[in-house]
Amino acid sequence: MSIDLGPVVVEIADIAPPATFTRLPDAVAALWEALHVLPLGWTQHETFRTYLGEGAVERITELLDRDGLLTLTITVAGRSHEARIRREQTGGCR
């Protein structure tokens, strides 16, 4: 399976601004590192560790090929935020 999706953007709404990566593995690692330091609680932490761990690049590649976007909802200090990985939009306004 190819992981050359072109540039991808990772962000956590209201926590981390969008960051663009040329390689999906780097984007997945950056998202995990950002989530890892947040006070997520054990259940959320383990869920995201499992989801973003082994096999994550293949799973996320399939999702991005199909939907163009992966959205994960996290709760930090009682407030929900969306963590996203998406293909970078080229051309036009963002």
PDB file of C-alpha atoms in Angstrom:
ATOM      1  CA  MET A   1       0.000   0.000   0.000  1.00  0.00           C
ATOM      2  CA  SER A   2       1.313   3.419  -0.935  1.00  0.00           C
ATOM      3  CA  ILE A   3       1.678   6.085   1.711  1.00  0.00           C
ATOM      4  CA  ASP A   4       2.443   8.833  -0.803  1.00  0.00           C
ATOM      5  CA  LEU A   5      -0.721  10.864  -0.294  1.00  0.00           C
ATOM      6  CA  GLY A   6       0.920  14.186  -0.908  1.00  0.00           C
ATOM      7  CA  PRO A   7       1.065  16.722   1.908  1.00  0.00           C
ATOM      8  CA  VAL A   8      -1.139  16.083   4.927  1.00  0.00           C
ATOM      9  CA  VAL A   9      -2.199  18.471   7.674  1.00  0.00           C
ATOM     10  CA  VAL A  10      -2.491  17.637  11.375  1.00  0.00           C
ATOM     11  CA  GLU A  11      -4.249  19.852  13.903  1.00  0.00           C
ATOM     12  CA  ILE A  12      -5.992  19.745  17.259  1.00  0.00           C
ATOM     13  CA  ALA A  13      -8.744  22.351  17.336  1.00  0.00           C
ATOM     14  CA  ASP A  14      -8.142  25.060  19.949  1.00  0.00           C
ATOM     15  CA  ILE A  15      -4.938  23.317  21.106  1.00  0.00           C
ATOM     16  CA  ALA A  16      -2.448  22.923  18.240  1.00  0.00           C
ATOM     17  CA  PRO A  17      -2.533  24.906  14.997  1.00  0.00           C
ATOM     18  CA  PRO A  18      -2.418  23.120  11.635  1.00  0.00           C
ATOM     19  CA  ALA A  19       0.975  21.712  10.684  1.00  0.00           C
ATOM     20  CA  THR A  20       1.753  20.341   7.230  1.00  0.00           C
ATOM     21  CA  PHE A  21       3.825  17.200   6.687  1.00  0.00           C
ATOM     22  CA  THR A  22       5.079  15.757   3.416  1.00  0.00           C
ATOM     23  CA  ARG A  23       4.896  12.187   4.748  1.00  0.00           C
ATOM     24  CA  LEU A  24       1.973  10.529   6.508  1.00  0.00           C
ATOM     25  CA  PRO A  25       4.178   8.605   8.974  1.00  0.00           C
ATOM     26  CA  ASP A  26       5.599  11.920  10.181  1.00  0.00           C
ATOM     27  CA  ALA A  27       2.083  13.376  10.526  1.00  0.00           C
ATOM     28  CA  VAL A  28       0.873  10.373  12.539  1.00  0.00           C
ATOM     29  CA  ALA A  29       3.938  10.558  14.808  1.00  0.00           C
ATOM     30  CA  ALA A  30       3.391  14.291  15.353  1.00  0.00           C
ATOM     31  CA  LEU A  31      -0.265  13.774  16.234  1.00  0.00           C
ATOM     32  CA  TRP A  32       0.609  11.030  18.703  1.00  0.00           C
ATOM     33  CA  GLU A  33       3.299  13.202  20.304  1.00  0.00           C
ATOM     34  CA  ALA A  34       0.831  16.089  20.664  1.00  0.00           C
ATOM     35  CA  LEU A  35      -1.865  13.838  22.155  1.00  0.00           C
ATOM     36  CA  HIS A  36       0.606  12.018  24.388  1.00  0.00           C
ATOM     37  CA  VAL A  37       1.400  15.150  26.407  1.00  0.00           C
ATOM     38  CA  LEU A  38      -2.223  16.194  26.950  1.00  0.00           C
ATOM     39  CA  PRO A  39      -4.079  15.248  30.161  1.00  0.00           C
ATOM     40  CA  LEU A  40      -6.354  12.755  28.390  1.00  0.00           C
ATOM     41  CA  GLY A  41      -6.909  10.222  31.116  1.00  0.00           C
ATOM     42  CA  TRP A  42      -6.028   6.561  30.877  1.00  0.00           C
ATOM     43  CA  THR A  43      -8.878   5.386  28.615  1.00  0.00           C
ATOM     44  CA  GLN A  44      -8.379   8.067  25.968  1.00  0.00           C
ATOM     45  CA  HIS A  45      -4.601   7.721  26.118  1.00  0.00           C
ATOM     46  CA  GLU A  46      -4.722   3.956  25.607  1.00  0.00           C
ATOM     47  CA  THR A  47      -7.331   4.232  22.850  1.00  0.00           C
ATOM     48  CA  PHE A  48      -5.226   6.697  20.865  1.00  0.00           C
ATOM     49  CA  ARG A  49      -2.009   4.802  21.584  1.00  0.00           C
ATOM     50  CA  THR A  50      -3.623   1.713  20.118  1.00  0.00           C
ATOM     51  CA  TYR A  51      -5.166   3.534  17.164  1.00  0.00           C
ATOM     52  CA  LEU A  52      -2.062   5.575  16.298  1.00  0.00           C
ATOM     53  CA  GLY A  53       0.390   2.765  17.039  1.00  0.00           C
ATOM     54  CA  GLU A  54       1.293  -0.231  14.924  1.00  0.00           C
ATOM     55  CA  GLY A  55      -0.550  -0.283  11.596  1.00  0.00           C
ATOM     56  CA  ALA A  56      -1.746   3.314  11.942  1.00  0.00           C
ATOM     57  CA  VAL A  57      -0.249   4.515   8.671  1.00  0.00           C
ATOM     58  CA  GLU A  58      -2.033   1.796   6.709  1.00  0.00           C
ATOM     59  CA  ARG A  59      -5.363   2.408   8.498  1.00  0.00           C
ATOM     60  CA  ILE A  60      -5.155   6.160   8.064  1.00  0.00           C
ATOM     61  CA  THR A  61      -4.072   5.863   4.425  1.00  0.00           C
ATOM     62  CA  GLU A  62      -7.235   3.861   3.718  1.00  0.00           C
ATOM     63  CA  LEU A  63      -9.388   6.433   5.535  1.00  0.00           C
ATOM     64  CA  LEU A  64      -7.800   9.372   3.729  1.00  0.00           C
ATOM     65  CA  ASP A  65      -8.104   7.616   0.362  1.00  0.00           C
ATOM     66  CA  ARG A  66     -11.787   7.051   1.042  1.00  0.00           C
ATOM     67  CA  ASP A  67     -12.831  10.146   3.023  1.00  0.00           C
ATOM     68  CA  GLY A  68      -9.971  12.644   2.758  1.00  0.00           C
ATOM     69  CA  LEU A  69     -10.168  13.334   6.512  1.00  0.00           C
ATOM     70  CA  LEU A  70      -9.758  11.569   9.843  1.00  0.00           C
ATOM     71  CA  THR A  71     -11.348  13.225  12.856  1.00  0.00           C
ATOM     72  CA  LEU A  72     -10.802  11.995  16.406  1.00  0.00           C
ATOM     73  CA  THR A  73     -12.659  13.616  19.288  1.00  0.00           C
ATOM     74  CA  ILE A  74     -10.716  14.124  22.491  1.00  0.00           C
ATOM     75  CA  THR A  75     -11.747  15.543  25.840  1.00  0.00           C
ATOM     76  CA  VAL A  76      -9.316  17.749  27.736  1.00  0.00           C
ATOM     77  CA  ALA A  77     -10.348  19.350  31.028  1.00  0.00           C
ATOM     78  CA  GLY A  78     -13.999  18.579  30.329  1.00  0.00           C
ATOM     79  CA  ARG A  79     -13.953  20.202  26.889  1.00  0.00           C
ATOM     80  CA  SER A  80     -14.156  18.385  23.535  1.00  0.00           C
ATOM     81  CA  HIS A  81     -11.662  19.066  20.759  1.00  0.00           C
ATOM     82  CA  GLU A  82     -11.228  17.547  17.310  1.00  0.00           C
ATOM     83  CA  ALA A  83      -7.869  16.115  16.305  1.00  0.00           C
ATOM     84  CA  ARG A  84      -7.666  15.912  12.513  1.00  0.00           C
ATOM     85  CA  ILE A  85      -5.468  14.494   9.806  1.00  0.00           C
ATOM     86  CA  ARG A  86      -6.438  15.575   6.294  1.00  0.00           C
ATOM     87  CA  ARG A  87      -4.999  15.914   2.863  1.00  0.00           C
ATOM     88  CA  GLU A  88      -3.657  19.387   2.276  1.00  0.00           C
ATOM     89  CA  GLN A  89      -5.960  21.429   0.102  1.00  0.00           C
ATOM     90  CA  THR A  90      -4.058  22.784  -2.863  1.00  0.00           C
ATOM     91  CA  GLY A  91      -5.045  25.901  -4.685  1.00  0.00           C
ATOM     92  CA  GLY A  92      -7.719  28.364  -3.628  1.00  0.00           C
ATOM     93  CA  CYS A  93      -8.268  29.701  -0.137  1.00  0.00           C
ATOM     94  CA  ARG A  94      -8.096  27.635   3.042  1.00  0.00           C
TER      95      ARG A  94
END
